JSON list of C-alpha atoms in Angstrom, two decimals:
[
{"chain": "S", "resi": 1, "resn": "MET", "atom": "CA", "xyz": [36.28, 31.52, 15.61]},
{"chain": "S", "resi": 2, "resn": "LYS", "atom": "CA", "xyz": [32.57, 32.27, 15.76]},
{"chain": "S", "resi": 3, "resn": "LYS", "atom": "CA", "xyz": [30.23, 30.02, 17.73]},
{"chain": "S", "resi": 4, "resn": "ALA", "atom": "CA", "xyz": [26.55, 29.84, 18.65]},
{"chain": "S", "resi": 5, "resn": "PHE", "atom": "CA", "xyz": [25.50, 31.04, 22.10]},
{"chain": "S", "resi": 6, "resn": "ILE", "atom": "CA", "xyz": [22.08, 30.21, 23.49]},
{"chain": "S", "resi": 7, "resn": "ASP", "atom": "CA", "xyz": [20.21, 32.19, 26.14]},
{"chain": "S", "resi": 8, "resn": "GLN", "atom": "CA", "xyz": [19.52, 29.14, 28.30]},
{"chain": "S", "resi": 9, "resn": "ASN", "atom": "CA", "xyz": [17.36, 31.02, 30.78]},
{"chain": "S", "resi": 10, "resn": "LEU", "atom": "CA", "xyz": [14.74, 31.70, 28.14]},
{"chain": "S", "resi": 11, "resn": "CYS", "atom": "CA", "xyz": [15.21, 28.66, 25.85]},
{"chain": "S", "resi": 12, "resn": "VAL", "atom": "CA", "xyz": [11.94, 26.74, 25.39]},
{"chain": "S", "resi": 13, "resn": "ALA", "atom": "CA", "xyz": [13.67, 23.53, 24.20]},
{"chain": "S", "resi": 14, "resn": "CYS", "atom": "CA", "xyz": [11.46, 23.31, 21.12]},
{"chain": "S", "resi": 15, "resn": "GLY", "atom": "CA", "xyz": [14.20, 21.63, 19.10]},
{"chain": "S", "resi": 16, "resn": "CYS", "atom": "CA", "xyz": [14.21, 23.90, 16.03]},
{"chain": "S", "resi": 17, "resn": "CYS", "atom": "CA", "xyz": [17.97, 24.41, 16.45]},
{"chain": "S", "resi": 18, "resn": "LEU", "atom": "CA", "xyz": [18.41, 20.66, 16.81]},
{"chain": "S", "resi": 19, "resn": "THR", "atom": "CA", "xyz": [16.99, 19.95, 13.37]},
{"chain": "S", "resi": 20, "resn": "ALA", "atom": "CA", "xyz": [18.67, 22.99, 11.81]},
{"chain": "S", "resi": 21, "resn": "CYS", "atom": "CA", "xyz": [22.18, 21.95, 12.84]},
{"chain": "S", "resi": 22, "resn": "LYS", "atom": "CA", "xyz": [23.69, 19.70, 10.20]},
{"chain": "S", "resi": 23, "resn": "LEU", "atom": "CA", "xyz": [26.73, 18.98, 12.38]},
{"chain": "S", "resi": 24, "resn": "ASN", "atom": "CA", "xyz": [24.75, 17.63, 15.33]},
{"chain": "S", "resi": 25, "resn": "ALA", "atom": "CA", "xyz": [26.37, 20.24, 17.53]},
{"chain": "S", "resi": 26, "resn": "VAL", "atom": "CA", "xyz": [23.16, 21.00, 19.42]},
{"chain": "S", "resi": 27, "resn": "SER", "atom": "CA", "xyz": [21.47, 18.79, 21.99]},
{"chain": "S", "resi": 28, "resn": "ILE", "atom": "CA", "xyz": [18.68, 19.20, 24.51]},
{"chain": "S", "resi": 29, "resn": "PRO", "atom": "CA", "xyz": [19.74, 17.17, 27.53]},
{"chain": "S", "resi": 30, "resn": "LYS", "atom": "CA", "xyz": [16.85, 16.23, 29.81]},
{"chain": "S", "resi": 31, "resn": "GLY", "atom": "CA", "xyz": [14.45, 18.42, 27.81]},
{"chain": "S", "resi": 32, "resn": "VAL", "atom": "CA", "xyz": [15.40, 21.53, 29.76]},
{"chain": "S", "resi": 33, "resn": "CYS", "atom": "CA", "xyz": [17.23, 23.74, 27.26]},
{"chain": "S", "resi": 34, "resn": "ALA", "atom": "CA", "xyz": [19.44, 23.53, 24.19]},
{"chain": "S", "resi": 35, "resn": "MET", "atom": "CA", "xyz": [23.20, 23.20, 24.58]},
{"chain": "S", "resi": 36, "resn": "VAL", "atom": "CA", "xyz": [25.96, 23.66, 22.04]},
{"chain": "S", "resi": 37, "resn": "ASP", "atom": "CA", "xyz": [28.89, 21.29, 21.68]},
{"chain": "S", "resi": 38, "resn": "TYR", "atom": "CA", "xyz": [31.63, 23.84, 20.94]},
{"chain": "S", "resi": 39, "resn": "SER", "atom": "CA", "xyz": [33.97, 21.19, 19.56]},
{"chain": "S", "resi": 40, "resn": "LYS", "atom": "CA", "xyz": [31.50, 20.66, 16.72]},
{"chain": "S", "resi": 41, "resn": "CYS", "atom": "CA", "xyz": [29.97, 24.14, 16.26]},
{"chain": "S", "resi": 42, "resn": "VAL", "atom": "CA", "xyz": [31.36, 26.13, 13.34]},
{"chain": "S", "resi": 43, "resn": "GLY", "atom": "CA", "xyz": [29.17, 29.20, 13.92]},
{"chain": "S", "resi": 44, "resn": "CYS", "atom": "CA", "xyz": [27.29, 28.84, 10.65]},
{"chain": "S", "resi": 45, "resn": "GLY", "atom": "CA", "xyz": [24.20, 30.47, 12.17]},
{"chain": "S", "resi": 46, "resn": "MET", "atom": "CA", "xyz": [21.62, 27.99, 10.90]},
{"chain": "S", "resi": 47, "resn": "CYS", "atom": "CA", "xyz": [20.33, 27.40, 14.44]},
{"chain": "S", "resi": 48, "resn": "ALA", "atom": "CA", "xyz": [20.07, 31.14, 15.11]},
{"chain": "S", "resi": 49, "resn": "LYS", "atom": "CA", "xyz": [18.06, 31.57, 11.94]},
{"chain": "S", "resi": 50, "resn": "LYS", "atom": "CA", "xyz": [15.56, 28.88, 12.96]},
{"chain": "S", "resi": 51, "resn": "CYS", "atom": "CA", "xyz": [15.19, 29.71, 16.66]},
{"chain": "S", "resi": 52, "resn": "PRO", "atom": "CA", "xyz": [11.60, 31.01, 16.93]},
{"chain": "S", "resi": 53, "resn": "ALA", "atom": "CA", "xyz": [12.43, 32.98, 20.05]},
{"chain": "S", "resi": 54, "resn": "SER", "atom": "CA", "xyz": [15.63, 34.44, 18.53]},
{"chain": "S", "resi": 55, "resn": "LEU", "atom": "CA", "xyz": [17.65, 33.37, 21.55]},
{"chain": "S", "resi": 56, "resn": "ILE", "atom": "CA", "xyz": [20.78, 32.30, 19.70]},
{"chain": "S", "resi": 57, "resn": "THR", "atom": "CA", "xyz": [23.55, 34.72, 18.86]},
{"chain": "S", "resi": 58, "resn": "ILE", "atom": "CA", "xyz": [26.64, 34.01, 16.79]},
{"chain": "S", "resi": 59, "resn": "LYS", "atom": "CA", "xyz": [29.74, 35.64, 18.16]},
{"chain": "S", "resi": 60, "resn": "GLU", "atom": "CA", "xyz": [33.44, 35.15, 18.71]},
{"chain": "S", "resi": 61, "resn": "GLU", "atom": "CA", "xyz": [34.09, 32.37, 21.19]},
{"chain": "S", "resi": 62, "resn": "SER", "atom": "CA", "xyz": [36.65, 34.38, 23.12]},
{"chain": "S", "resi": 63, "resn": "ALA", "atom": "CA", "xyz": [34.12, 37.15, 23.76]},
{"chain": "S", "resi": 64, "resn": "ASN", "atom": "CA", "xyz": [32.21, 34.87, 26.13]},
{"chain": "S", "resi": 65, "resn": "GLU", "atom": "CA", "xyz": [35.08, 33.33, 27.97]},
{"chain": "K", "resi": 1, "resn": "MET", "atom": "CA", "xyz": [21.09, 15.91, 2.85]},
{"chain": "K", "resi": 2, "resn": "ASN", "atom": "CA", "xyz": [19.48, 14.05, 5.76]},
{"chain": "K", "resi": 3, "resn": "LYS", "atom": "CA", "xyz": [17.25, 11.14, 4.86]},
{"chain": "K", "resi": 4, "resn": "LYS", "atom": "CA", "xyz": [13.63, 11.73, 5.85]},
{"chain": "K", "resi": 5, "resn": "LYS", "atom": "CA", "xyz": [12.24, 9.58, 8.64]},
{"chain": "K", "resi": 6, "resn": "TRP", "atom": "CA", "xyz": [8.65, 8.44, 9.10]},
{"chain": "K", "resi": 7, "resn": "TYR", "atom": "CA", "xyz": [8.06, 11.08, 11.77]},
{"chain": "K", "resi": 8, "resn": "ASP", "atom": "CA", "xyz": [8.99, 13.87, 9.35]},
{"chain": "K", "resi": 9, "resn": "TYR", "atom": "CA", "xyz": [5.60, 13.33, 7.74]},
{"chain": "K", "resi": 10, "resn": "LEU", "atom": "CA", "xyz": [3.47, 13.83, 10.85]},
{"chain": "K", "resi": 11, "resn": "TRP", "atom": "CA", "xyz": [2.39, 17.22, 9.50]},
{"chain": "K", "resi": 12, "resn": "ILE", "atom": "CA", "xyz": [0.00, 15.21, 7.31]},
{"chain": "K", "resi": 13, "resn": "PHE", "atom": "CA", "xyz": [-1.75, 13.98, 10.46]},
{"chain": "K", "resi": 14, "resn": "SER", "atom": "CA", "xyz": [-2.11, 17.53, 11.82]},
{"chain": "K", "resi": 15, "resn": "THR", "atom": "CA", "xyz": [-3.49, 18.82, 8.51]},
{"chain": "K", "resi": 16, "resn": "LEU", "atom": "CA", "xyz": [-5.87, 15.88, 8.20]},
{"chain": "K", "resi": 17, "resn": "TYR", "atom": "CA", "xyz": [-7.10, 16.46, 11.75]},
{"chain": "K", "resi": 18, "resn": "ILE", "atom": "CA", "xyz": [-8.19, 20.02, 10.94]},
{"chain": "K", "resi": 19, "resn": "ILE", "atom": "CA", "xyz": [-9.79, 18.94, 7.64]},
{"chain": "K", "resi": 20, "resn": "LEU", "atom": "CA", "xyz": [-11.71, 16.02, 9.19]},
{"chain": "K", "resi": 21, "resn": "GLY", "atom": "CA", "xyz": [-13.27, 18.39, 11.71]},
{"chain": "K", "resi": 22, "resn": "PHE", "atom": "CA", "xyz": [-15.08, 20.07, 8.83]},
{"chain": "K", "resi": 23, "resn": "PHE", "atom": "CA", "xyz": [-16.75, 16.78, 7.90]},
{"chain": "K", "resi": 24, "resn": "ASN", "atom": "CA", "xyz": [-17.36, 14.97, 11.16]},
{"chain": "K", "resi": 25, "resn": "ILE", "atom": "CA", "xyz": [-16.75, 16.70, 14.45]},
{"chain": "K", "resi": 26, "resn": "LEU", "atom": "CA", "xyz": [-16.30, 13.41, 16.29]},
{"chain": "K", "resi": 27, "resn": "PHE", "atom": "CA", "xyz": [-12.83, 13.08, 14.75]},
{"chain": "K", "resi": 28, "resn": "ALA", "atom": "CA", "xyz": [-11.86, 15.83, 17.21]},
{"chain": "K", "resi": 29, "resn": "TRP", "atom": "CA", "xyz": [-11.43, 13.09, 19.81]},
{"chain": "K", "resi": 30, "resn": "LEU", "atom": "CA", "xyz": [-8.22, 12.11, 17.99]},
{"chain": "K", "resi": 31, "resn": "GLY", "atom": "CA", "xyz": [-6.74, 15.33, 19.39]},
{"chain": "K", "resi": 32, "resn": "TRP", "atom": "CA", "xyz": [-6.11, 13.48, 22.65]},
{"chain": "K", "resi": 33, "resn": "ILE", "atom": "CA", "xyz": [-3.08, 11.97, 20.90]},
{"chain": "K", "resi": 34, "resn": "CYS", "atom": "CA", "xyz": [-1.47, 15.43, 20.81]},
{"chain": "K", "resi": 35, "resn": "PHE", "atom": "CA", "xyz": [-2.22, 15.87, 24.50]},
{"chain": "K", "resi": 36, "resn": "ILE", "atom": "CA", "xyz": [-1.28, 12.48, 25.89]},
{"chain": "K", "resi": 37, "resn": "THR", "atom": "CA", "xyz": [1.83, 11.66, 23.81]},
{"chain": "K", "resi": 38, "resn": "PRO", "atom": "CA", "xyz": [3.96, 14.68, 24.86]},
{"chain": "K", "resi": 39, "resn": "LEU", "atom": "CA", "xyz": [3.01, 14.12, 28.48]},
{"chain": "K", "resi": 40, "resn": "VAL", "atom": "CA", "xyz": [3.85, 10.41, 28.37]},
{"chain": "K", "resi": 41, "resn": "ILE", "atom": "CA", "xyz": [7.21, 11.12, 26.70]},
{"chain": "K", "resi": 42, "resn": "SER", "atom": "CA", "xyz": [8.17, 13.84, 29.17]},
{"chain": "K", "resi": 43, "resn": "ILE", "atom": "CA", "xyz": [7.03, 11.87, 32.22]},
{"chain": "K", "resi": 44, "resn": "THR", "atom": "CA", "xyz": [8.58, 8.53, 31.23]},
{"chain": "K", "resi": 45, "resn": "GLN", "atom": "CA", "xyz": [11.70, 9.68, 29.38]},
{"chain": "K", "resi": 46, "resn": "GLY", "atom": "CA", "xyz": [12.22, 13.16, 30.81]},
{"chain": "K", "resi": 47, "resn": "THR", "atom": "CA", "xyz": [12.67, 14.68, 27.37]},
{"chain": "K", "resi": 48, "resn": "LYS", "atom": "CA", "xyz": [10.82, 16.99, 25.01]},
{"chain": "K", "resi": 49, "resn": "GLY", "atom": "CA", "xyz": [10.98, 14.30, 22.35]},
{"chain": "K", "resi": 50, "resn": "TYR", "atom": "CA", "xyz": [7.49, 15.15, 21.13]},
{"chain": "K", "resi": 51, "resn": "CYS", "atom": "CA", "xyz": [8.31, 18.82, 20.41]},
{"chain": "K", "resi": 52, "resn": "ASN", "atom": "CA", "xyz": [11.76, 17.95, 19.08]},
{"chain": "K", "resi": 53, "resn": "ARG", "atom": "CA", "xyz": [10.69, 15.19, 16.75]},
{"chain": "K", "resi": 54, "resn": "TYR", "atom": "CA", "xyz": [7.03, 14.18, 16.55]},
{"chain": "K", "resi": 55, "resn": "CYS", "atom": "CA", "xyz": [5.02, 17.42, 16.60]},
{"chain": "K", "resi": 56, "resn": "GLY", "atom": "CA", "xyz": [3.10, 17.51, 13.33]},
{"chain": "K", "resi": 57, "resn": "ARG", "atom": "CA", "xyz": [1.82, 21.00, 13.98]},
{"chain": "K", "resi": 58, "resn": "GLY", "atom": "CA", "xyz": [5.35, 22.34, 14.40]},
{"chain": "K", "resi": 59, "resn": "GLN", "atom": "CA", "xyz": [6.36, 20.63, 11.16]},
{"chain": "K", "resi": 60, "resn": "LEU", "atom": "CA", "xyz": [3.37, 22.16, 9.39]},
{"chain": "K", "resi": 61, "resn": "PHE", "atom": "CA", "xyz": [4.26, 25.69, 10.54]},
{"chain": "K", "resi": 62, "resn": "SER", "atom": "CA", "xyz": [7.87, 25.08, 9.64]},
{"chain": "K", "resi": 63, "resn": "MET", "atom": "CA", "xyz": [6.87, 24.02, 6.14]},
{"chain": "K", "resi": 64, "resn": "LEU", "atom": "CA", "xyz": [4.32, 26.79, 5.54]},
{"chain": "K", "resi": 65, "resn": "GLY", "atom": "CA", "xyz": [6.59, 29.50, 6.90]},
{"chain": "K", "resi": 66, "resn": "GLY", "atom": "CA", "xyz": [9.82, 28.09, 5.49]},
{"chain": "K", "resi": 67, "resn": "ARG", "atom": "CA", "xyz": [9.37, 26.28, 2.19]},
{"chain": "K", "resi": 68, "resn": "PHE", "atom": "CA", "xyz": [6.18, 28.13, 1.23]},
{"chain": "K", "resi": 69, "resn": "GLY", "atom": "CA", "xyz": [7.55, 31.47, 2.39]},
{"chain": "K", "resi": 70, "resn": "LEU", "atom": "CA", "xyz": [4.45, 32.51, 4.32]},
{"chain": "K", "resi": 71, "resn": "SER", "atom": "CA", "xyz": [6.43, 33.88, 7.27]},
{"chain": "K", "resi": 72, "resn": "ARG", "atom": "CA", "xyz": [7.97, 37.34, 7.61]},
{"chain": "K", "resi": 73, "resn": "LYS", "atom": "CA", "xyz": [10.73, 35.67, 9.68]},
{"chain": "K", "resi": 74, "resn": "LYS", "atom": "CA", "xyz": [10.90, 38.60, 12.09]},
{"chain": "K", "resi": 75, "resn": "ASP", "atom": "CA", "xyz": [11.84, 38.41, 15.77]},
{"chain": "K", "resi": 76, "resn": "MET", "atom": "CA", "xyz": [9.04, 37.86, 18.26]},
{"chain": "K", "resi": 77, "resn": "PRO", "atom": "CA", "xyz": [8.43, 40.62, 20.78]},
{"chain": "K", "resi": 78, "resn": "ARG", "atom": "CA", "xyz": [10.48, 39.99, 23.94]},
{"chain": "K", "resi": 79, "resn": "TRP", "atom": "CA", "xyz": [7.40, 39.82, 26.16]},
{"chain": "K", "resi": 80, "resn": "MET", "atom": "CA", "xyz": [6.12, 36.80, 24.22]},
{"chain": "K", "resi": 81, "resn": "VAL", "atom": "CA", "xyz": [9.31, 34.91, 25.01]},
{"chain": "K", "resi": 82, "resn": "SER", "atom": "CA", "xyz": [9.21, 35.73, 28.71]},
{"chain": "K", "resi": 83, "resn": "PRO", "atom": "CA", "xyz": [8.26, 33.00, 31.21]},
{"chain": "K", "resi": 84, "resn": "TYR", "atom": "CA", "xyz": [5.48, 35.28, 32.53]},
{"chain": "K", "resi": 85, "resn": "PHE", "atom": "CA", "xyz": [3.68, 35.19, 29.20]},
{"chain": "K", "resi": 86, "resn": "ARG", "atom": "CA", "xyz": [4.40, 31.51, 28.54]},
{"chain": "K", "resi": 87, "resn": "TYR", "atom": "CA", "xyz": [3.22, 30.30, 31.95]},
{"chain": "K", "resi": 88, "resn": "GLY", "atom": "CA", "xyz": [0.36, 32.83, 31.94]},
{"chain": "K", "resi": 89, "resn": "PHE", "atom": "CA", "xyz": [-0.84, 31.46, 28.61]},
{"chain": "K", "resi": 90, "resn": "LEU", "atom": "CA", "xyz": [-0.52, 27.91, 29.97]},
{"chain": "K", "resi": 91, "resn": "ILE", "atom": "CA", "xyz": [-2.75, 28.79, 32.93]},
{"chain": "K", "resi": 92, "resn": "PHE", "atom": "CA", "xyz": [-5.26, 30.59, 30.69]},
{"chain": "K", "resi": 93, "resn": "PHE", "atom": "CA", "xyz": [-5.33, 27.71, 28.19]},
{"chain": "K", "resi": 94, "resn": "PHE", "atom": "CA", "xyz": [-5.96, 25.07, 30.82]},
{"chain": "K", "resi": 95, "resn": "THR", "atom": "CA", "xyz": [-8.56, 27.20, 32.59]},
{"chain": "K", "resi": 96, "resn": "MET", "atom": "CA", "xyz": [-10.45, 27.32, 29.29]},
{"chain": "K", "resi": 97, "resn": "PHE", "atom": "CA", "xyz": [-9.86, 23.60, 28.83]},
{"chain": "K", "resi": 98, "resn": "PHE", "atom": "CA", "xyz": [-11.45, 22.78, 32.18]},
{"chain": "K", "resi": 99, "resn": "LEU", "atom": "CA", "xyz": [-14.32, 25.16, 31.41]},
{"chain": "K", "resi": 100, "resn": "MET", "atom": "CA", "xyz": [-14.86, 23.18, 28.23]},
{"chain": "K", "resi": 101, "resn": "LEU", "atom": "CA", "xyz": [-14.87, 19.95, 30.26]},
{"chain": "K", "resi": 102, "resn": "TRP", "atom": "CA", "xyz": [-17.48, 21.51, 32.56]},
{"chain": "K", "resi": 103, "resn": "ASN", "atom": "CA", "xyz": [-19.70, 22.40, 29.58]},
{"chain": "K", "resi": 104, "resn": "THR", "atom": "CA", "xyz": [-19.33, 18.83, 28.37]},
{"chain": "K", "resi": 105, "resn": "TYR", "atom": "CA", "xyz": [-20.40, 17.57, 31.79]},
{"chain": "K", "resi": 106, "resn": "LEU", "atom": "CA", "xyz": [-23.49, 19.79, 31.66]},
{"chain": "K", "resi": 107, "resn": "VAL", "atom": "CA", "xyz": [-24.54, 18.22, 28.35]},
{"chain": "K", "resi": 108, "resn": "PHE", "atom": "CA", "xyz": [-23.98, 14.75, 29.80]},
{"chain": "K", "resi": 109, "resn": "ALA", "atom": "CA", "xyz": [-26.23, 15.87, 32.66]},
{"chain": "K", "resi": 110, "resn": "GLY", "atom": "CA", "xyz": [-29.05, 16.91, 30.30]},
{"chain": "K", "resi": 111, "resn": "ALA", "atom": "CA", "xyz": [-28.25, 20.39, 28.94]},
{"chain": "K", "resi": 112, "resn": "ASP", "atom": "CA", "xyz": [-28.69, 21.07, 25.21]},
{"chain": "K", "resi": 113, "resn": "LEU", "atom": "CA", "xyz": [-25.92, 20.25, 22.78]},
{"chain": "K", "resi": 114, "resn": "LYS", "atom": "CA", "xyz": [-24.45, 23.37, 21.19]},
{"chain": "K", "resi": 115, "resn": "GLN", "atom": "CA", "xyz": [-23.36, 22.63, 17.63]},
{"chain": "K", "resi": 116, "resn": "VAL", "atom": "CA", "xyz": [-20.91, 25.51, 17.43]},
{"chain": "K", "resi": 117, "resn": "VAL", "atom": "CA", "xyz": [-17.16, 25.90, 17.24]},
{"chain": "K", "resi": 118, "resn": "THR", "atom": "CA", "xyz": [-15.91, 28.74, 19.44]},
{"chain": "K", "resi": 119, "resn": "LEU", "atom": "CA", "xyz": [-12.96, 30.54, 17.91]},
{"chain": "K", "resi": 120, "resn": "PHE", "atom": "CA", "xyz": [-10.50, 32.44, 20.11]},
{"chain": "K", "resi": 121, "resn": "TRP", "atom": "CA", "xyz": [-12.74, 31.49, 23.08]},
{"chain": "K", "resi": 122, "resn": "THR", "atom": "CA", "xyz": [-15.16, 34.21, 21.92]},
{"chain": "K", "resi": 123, "resn": "PHE", "atom": "CA", "xyz": [-16.66, 33.86, 18.44]},
{"chain": "K", "resi": 124, "resn": "LYS", "atom": "CA", "xyz": [-19.31, 31.17, 18.06]},
{"chain": "K", "resi": 125, "resn": "VAL", "atom": "CA", "xyz": [-19.32, 29.75, 14.53]},
{"chain": "K", "resi": 126, "resn": "PRO", "atom": "CA", "xyz": [-22.21, 27.44, 13.50]},
{"chain": "K", "resi": 127, "resn": "TRP", "atom": "CA", "xyz": [-20.76, 23.99, 12.80]},
{"chain": "K", "resi": 128, "resn": "HIS", "atom": "CA", "xyz": [-23.92, 21.84, 12.57]},
{"chain": "K", "resi": 129, "resn": "TRP", "atom": "CA", "xyz": [-22.96, 20.41, 9.16]},
{"chain": "K", "resi": 130, "resn": "ALA", "atom": "CA", "xyz": [-20.20, 18.39, 10.77]},
{"chain": "K", "resi": 131, "resn": "TYR", "atom": "CA", "xyz": [-22.50, 16.65, 13.22]},
{"chain": "K", "resi": 132, "resn": "HIS", "atom": "CA", "xyz": [-24.40, 13.61, 12.06]},
{"chain": "K", "resi": 133, "resn": "GLY", "atom": "CA", "xyz": [-25.48, 12.22, 15.40]},
{"chain": "K", "resi": 134, "resn": "THR", "atom": "CA", "xyz": [-23.73, 9.88, 17.77]},
{"chain": "K", "resi": 135, "resn": "LEU", "atom": "CA", "xyz": [-24.42, 6.40, 19.10]},
{"chain": "K", "resi": 136, "resn": "PHE", "atom": "CA", "xyz": [-23.41, 7.68, 22.51]},
{"chain": "K", "resi": 137, "resn": "SER", "atom": "CA", "xyz": [-24.58, 10.54, 24.71]},
{"chain": "K", "resi": 138, "resn": "PRO", "atom": "CA", "xyz": [-24.70, 14.07, 23.14]},
{"chain": "K", "resi": 139, "resn": "GLY", "atom": "CA", "xyz": [-22.00, 14.88, 25.70]},
{"chain": "K", "resi": 140, "resn": "VAL", "atom": "CA", "xyz": [-19.57, 12.93, 23.53]},
{"chain": "K", "resi": 141, "resn": "ALA", "atom": "CA", "xyz": [-20.33, 15.33, 20.67]},
{"chain": "K", "resi": 142, "resn": "GLN", "atom": "CA", "xyz": [-20.18, 18.37, 22.98]},
{"chain": "K", "resi": 143, "resn": "PHE", "atom": "CA", "xyz": [-16.67, 17.40, 24.00]},
{"chain": "K", "resi": 144, "resn": "ALA", "atom": "CA", "xyz": [-15.75, 17.05, 20.31]},
{"chain": "K", "resi": 145, "resn": "PHE", "atom": "CA", "xyz": [-17.06, 20.56, 19.53]},
{"chain": "K", "resi": 146, "resn": "GLY", "atom": "CA", "xyz": [-15.18, 21.99, 22.51]},
{"chain": "K", "resi": 147, "resn": "PHE", "atom": "CA", "xyz": [-11.97, 20.14, 21.80]},
{"chain": "K", "resi": 148, "resn": "TYR", "atom": "CA", "xyz": [-12.03, 21.03, 18.11]},
{"chain": "K", "resi": 149, "resn": "SER", "atom": "CA", "xyz": [-12.66, 24.70, 19.04]},
{"chain": "K", "resi": 150, "resn": "MET", "atom": "CA", "xyz": [-9.50, 24.62, 21.11]},
{"chain": "K", "resi": 151, "resn": "MET", "atom": "CA", "xyz": [-7.43, 22.86, 18.45]},
{"chain": "K", "resi": 152, "resn": "LEU", "atom": "CA", "xyz": [-8.64, 25.12, 15.65]},
{"chain": "K", "resi": 153, "resn": "THR", "atom": "CA", "xyz": [-8.09, 28.25, 17.75]},
{"chain": "K", "resi": 154, "resn": "SER", "atom": "CA", "xyz": [-4.54, 27.23, 18.63]},
{"chain": "K", "resi": 155, "resn": "THR", "atom": "CA", "xyz": [-3.83, 26.35, 15.00]},
{"chain": "K", "resi": 156, "resn": "LEU", "atom": "CA", "xyz": [-5.07, 29.78, 13.91]},
{"chain": "K", "resi": 157, "resn": "LEU", "atom": "CA", "xyz": [-3.01, 31.49, 16.62]},
{"chain": "K", "resi": 158, "resn": "GLY", "atom": "CA", "xyz": [-0.02, 29.48, 15.40]},
{"chain": "K", "resi": 159, "resn": "ILE", "atom": "CA", "xyz": [-0.66, 30.55, 11.81]},
{"chain": "K", "resi": 160, "resn": "ILE", "atom": "CA", "xyz": [-0.99, 34.22, 12.79]},
{"chain": "K", "resi": 161, "resn": "THR", "atom": "CA", "xyz": [2.29, 34.19, 14.73]},
{"chain": "K", "resi": 162, "resn": "MET", "atom": "CA", "xyz": [3.91, 32.14, 11.95]},
{"chain": "K", "resi": 163, "resn": "VAL", "atom": "CA", "xyz": [3.05, 34.88, 9.44]},
{"chain": "K", "resi": 164, "resn": "LEU", "atom": "CA", "xyz": [4.01, 37.76, 11.75]},
{"chain": "K", "resi": 165, "resn": "PHE", "atom": "CA", "xyz": [7.17, 36.29, 13.28]},
{"chain": "K", "resi": 166, "resn": "LYS", "atom": "CA", "xyz": [9.20, 33.12, 12.66]},
{"chain": "K", "resi": 167, "resn": "PRO", "atom": "CA", "xyz": [7.62, 29.91, 11.29]},
{"chain": "K", "resi": 168, "resn": "ARG", "atom": "CA", "xyz": [7.56, 28.00, 14.58]},
{"chain": "K", "resi": 169, "resn": "SER", "atom": "CA", "xyz": [6.70, 30.95, 16.85]},
{"chain": "K", "resi": 170, "resn": "TRP", "atom": "CA", "xyz": [3.80, 28.90, 18.22]},
{"chain": "K", "resi": 171, "resn": "CYS", "atom": "CA", "xyz": [6.37, 26.56, 19.82]},
{"chain": "K", "resi": 172, "resn": "VAL", "atom": "CA", "xyz": [7.49, 29.40, 22.10]},
{"chain": "K", "resi": 173, "resn": "TYR", "atom": "CA", "xyz": [4.13, 29.72, 23.85]},
{"chain": "K", "resi": 174, "resn": "CYS", "atom": "CA", "xyz": [2.56, 26.31, 23.06]},
{"chain": "K", "resi": 175, "resn": "PRO", "atom": "CA", "xyz": [0.94, 25.21, 26.34]},
{"chain": "K", "resi": 176, "resn": "MET", "atom": "CA", "xyz": [1.95, 21.58, 25.81]},
{"chain": "K", "resi": 177, "resn": "GLY", "atom": "CA", "xyz": [5.54, 22.65, 25.15]},
{"chain": "K", "resi": 178, "resn": "THR", "atom": "CA", "xyz": [5.59, 24.81, 28.28]},
{"chain": "K", "resi": 179, "resn": "MET", "atom": "CA", "xyz": [4.07, 22.03, 30.36]},
{"chain": "K", "resi": 180, "resn": "THR", "atom": "CA", "xyz": [6.43, 19.32, 29.11]},
{"chain": "K", "resi": 181, "resn": "GLN", "atom": "CA", "xyz": [9.43, 21.60, 29.67]},
{"chain": "K", "resi": 182, "resn": "MET", "atom": "CA", "xyz": [8.16, 22.20, 33.21]},
{"chain": "K", "resi": 183, "resn": "ILE", "atom": "CA", "xyz": [7.92, 18.43, 33.78]},
{"chain": "K", "resi": 184, "resn": "CYS", "atom": "CA", "xyz": [11.43, 17.95, 32.37]},
{"chain": "K", "resi": 185, "resn": "LYS", "atom": "CA", "xyz": [12.80, 20.70, 34.63]},
{"chain": "K", "resi": 186, "resn": "ILE", "atom": "CA", "xyz": [11.22, 19.10, 37.69]},
{"chain": "K", "resi": 187, "resn": "LYS", "atom": "CA", "xyz": [12.53, 15.66, 36.72]},
{"chain": "K", "resi": 188, "resn": "ALA", "atom": "CA", "xyz": [16.03, 17.00, 36.02]},
{"chain": "K", "resi": 189, "resn": "HIS", "atom": "CA", "xyz": [15.98, 18.81, 39.38]},
{"chain": "K", "resi": 190, "resn": "GLU", "atom": "CA", "xyz": [14.94, 15.63, 41.24]},
{"chain": "K", "resi": 191, "resn": "LYS", "atom": "CA", "xyz": [17.94, 13.65, 39.98]}
]
């Protein structure tokens, strides 16, 4: 299944992905960078579309494990 | 569909701020709200709550670039996303901010008030129509001209990058965003 992956080293924690995600799968703990809750993420790509820095990629979950 | 909250309308405040500066430059002082609030939130709560929720400017860019289709929605160049550029811009922005404070001090100390708005830290645009005198020192007005110059310049930069790249491209290199993220990182590291 496809999921959203965020480049956390470059993430600016602006929150665009936060508002874009209708499933509340994204959070920004401690204001540092965005994190994805993979139990909620369905890989719809809405967050990737909104990320102004284009730091979110949608790919198969297994590819990153 | 998510129900709109009161803070989803803060773009009105940001728009009004820019408009008011065309009529009375002293309204520029209200810009402190956009400076102090993010800092207070990041220092007290350790979050970027301002960027994530209350930033009217971000909402405005999002609306203009999204709903109004004024953005090309292209990727930003990689160098603009790099920490070198973001922190470099932060340093540059605050250097110019302190220079503006110095110019304000000079007017308080007796120098002439310059009724101009400086765009992109370079181009001096006459703005005398928006100054109708002040009950206080001319320095109060000088600060307003300087502060409004900075706010208008950053809004224009935001609009340019909104058109060229994604709607909220400004958020990537916004000095307040970079600074509050830095504060959050330090706070998270301390714990």
